[in-house]
Short mmCIF file of C-alpha atoms in Angstrom, two decimals:
data_model
loop_
_atom_site.label_atom_id
_atom_site.label_comp_id
_atom_site.label_asym_id
_atom_site.label_seq_id
_atom_site.Cartn_x
_atom_site.Cartn_y
_atom_site.Cartn_z
CA MET A 1 0.00 0.00 0.00
CA ARG A 2 2.82 2.40 0.87
CA LEU A 3 4.53 1.58 -2.40
CA LYS A 4 1.43 2.61 -4.38
CA THR A 5 1.11 5.86 -2.45
CA GLY A 6 4.80 6.62 -2.92
CA LEU A 7 4.66 5.85 -6.63
CA GLY A 8 1.53 7.99 -6.98
CA GLY A 9 3.30 10.91 -5.33
CA VAL A 10 6.37 10.53 -7.53
CA PHE A 11 4.13 10.33 -10.61
CA ALA A 12 2.25 13.52 -9.58
CA VAL A 13 5.49 15.43 -9.02
CA ALA A 14 6.83 14.20 -12.38
CA LEU A 15 3.69 15.43 -14.15
CA LEU A 16 3.91 18.84 -12.51
CA ALA A 17 7.62 19.23 -13.26
CA ALA A 18 7.39 17.97 -16.86
CA ASP A 19 6.06 21.20 -18.34
CA GLN A 20 7.26 24.73 -17.72
CA ALA A 21 5.00 27.68 -17.13
CA GLY A 22 4.42 29.70 -20.28
CA ALA A 23 3.61 33.13 -18.85
CA ALA A 24 6.94 34.54 -20.03
CA ASP A 25 5.93 33.74 -23.62
CA LEU A 26 3.08 36.23 -23.52
CA GLY A 27 3.77 39.62 -25.04
CA TYR A 28 3.59 42.85 -23.09
CA PRO A 29 0.37 44.74 -23.85
CA THR A 30 0.98 47.83 -25.95
CA ALA A 31 -2.24 49.64 -25.07
CA PHE A 32 -3.80 49.97 -21.66
CA GLY A 33 -7.38 50.93 -20.94
CA ALA A 34 -8.43 54.17 -19.30
CA PRO A 35 -7.86 54.31 -15.55
CA ALA A 36 -10.84 53.44 -13.42
CA ALA A 37 -12.87 56.29 -11.99
CA PRO A 38 -12.52 56.76 -8.24
CA ILE A 39 -15.32 55.27 -6.18
CA ALA A 40 -17.39 57.87 -4.39
CA GLN A 41 -17.41 57.24 -0.66
CA ALA A 42 -20.70 57.48 1.17
CA PRO A 43 -20.85 60.10 3.89
CA VAL A 44 -20.23 58.72 7.36
CA SER A 45 -23.40 58.39 9.38
CA PHE A 46 -24.16 56.90 12.78
CA LEU A 47 -27.48 55.52 11.46
CA SER A 48 -27.36 52.40 9.30
CA GLU A 49 -30.96 51.19 8.82
CA VAL A 50 -34.50 51.96 9.88
CA ARG A 51 -37.07 49.17 9.59
CA LEU A 52 -40.81 49.14 10.11
CA GLY A 53 -43.07 46.11 10.06
CA THR A 54 -46.50 44.84 10.99
CA PHE A 55 -47.71 41.51 12.30
CA ALA A 56 -51.31 40.36 11.91
CA HIS A 57 -52.52 38.05 14.66
CA ASP A 58 -53.95 34.59 14.01
CA PRO A 59 -57.66 34.83 13.11
CA ALA A 60 -58.42 31.81 15.33
CA SER A 61 -56.77 33.32 18.43
CA PRO A 62 -58.47 35.46 21.10
CA GLU A 63 -56.60 38.48 19.66
CA LYS A 64 -58.15 38.14 16.18
CA GLY A 65 -58.62 41.32 14.23
CA SER A 66 -55.62 43.03 15.82
CA ALA A 67 -52.09 43.70 14.63
CA ASP A 68 -48.76 44.77 16.03
CA LEU A 69 -46.48 47.46 14.70
CA ASN A 70 -42.74 46.91 15.01
CA GLY A 71 -39.97 49.47 14.61
CA GLU A 72 -36.23 48.87 14.54
CA VAL A 73 -33.27 51.24 14.32
CA LEU A 74 -29.81 49.85 13.53
CA PHE A 75 -26.79 52.03 14.13
CA ALA A 76 -23.56 51.83 12.17
CA LYS A 77 -20.70 49.77 13.55
CA PRO A 78 -18.33 51.87 15.65
CA PHE A 79 -15.35 50.25 13.90
CA SER A 80 -14.89 47.79 11.07
CA GLU A 81 -12.30 46.75 8.56
CA PRO A 82 -13.75 46.60 5.04
CA GLY A 83 -13.31 43.24 3.38
CA SER A 84 -12.47 41.46 6.61
CA PRO A 85 -13.84 37.91 6.80
CA TRP A 86 -14.53 38.51 10.50
CA ASP A 87 -16.59 41.65 9.91
CA PHE A 88 -19.90 39.80 10.29
CA LEU A 89 -18.97 38.83 13.87
CA PHE A 90 -18.85 42.44 15.10
CA PRO A 91 -22.36 43.30 16.31
CA ARG A 92 -24.07 46.55 15.51
CA PRO A 93 -25.32 48.56 18.49
#
């Protein structure tokens, strides 16, 4: 079993080393496109979202015919690093 694994590894390395990378064969581009326009940054605000919602009660319950109104205000994060994979773990106040 070890012999097969060892031979498989040697075979894989031989396949990878058999051919050289060809990136150096590509020519240098003579024309470049226009530079990208700068991205407009949004103004900094302490308020992130405002949500409103309603909830209709079950018609078969004792509270039939009534509804609840729900409001929610989400503030911006006090600190964050854009593009961080851990950004979703920082709660918003």
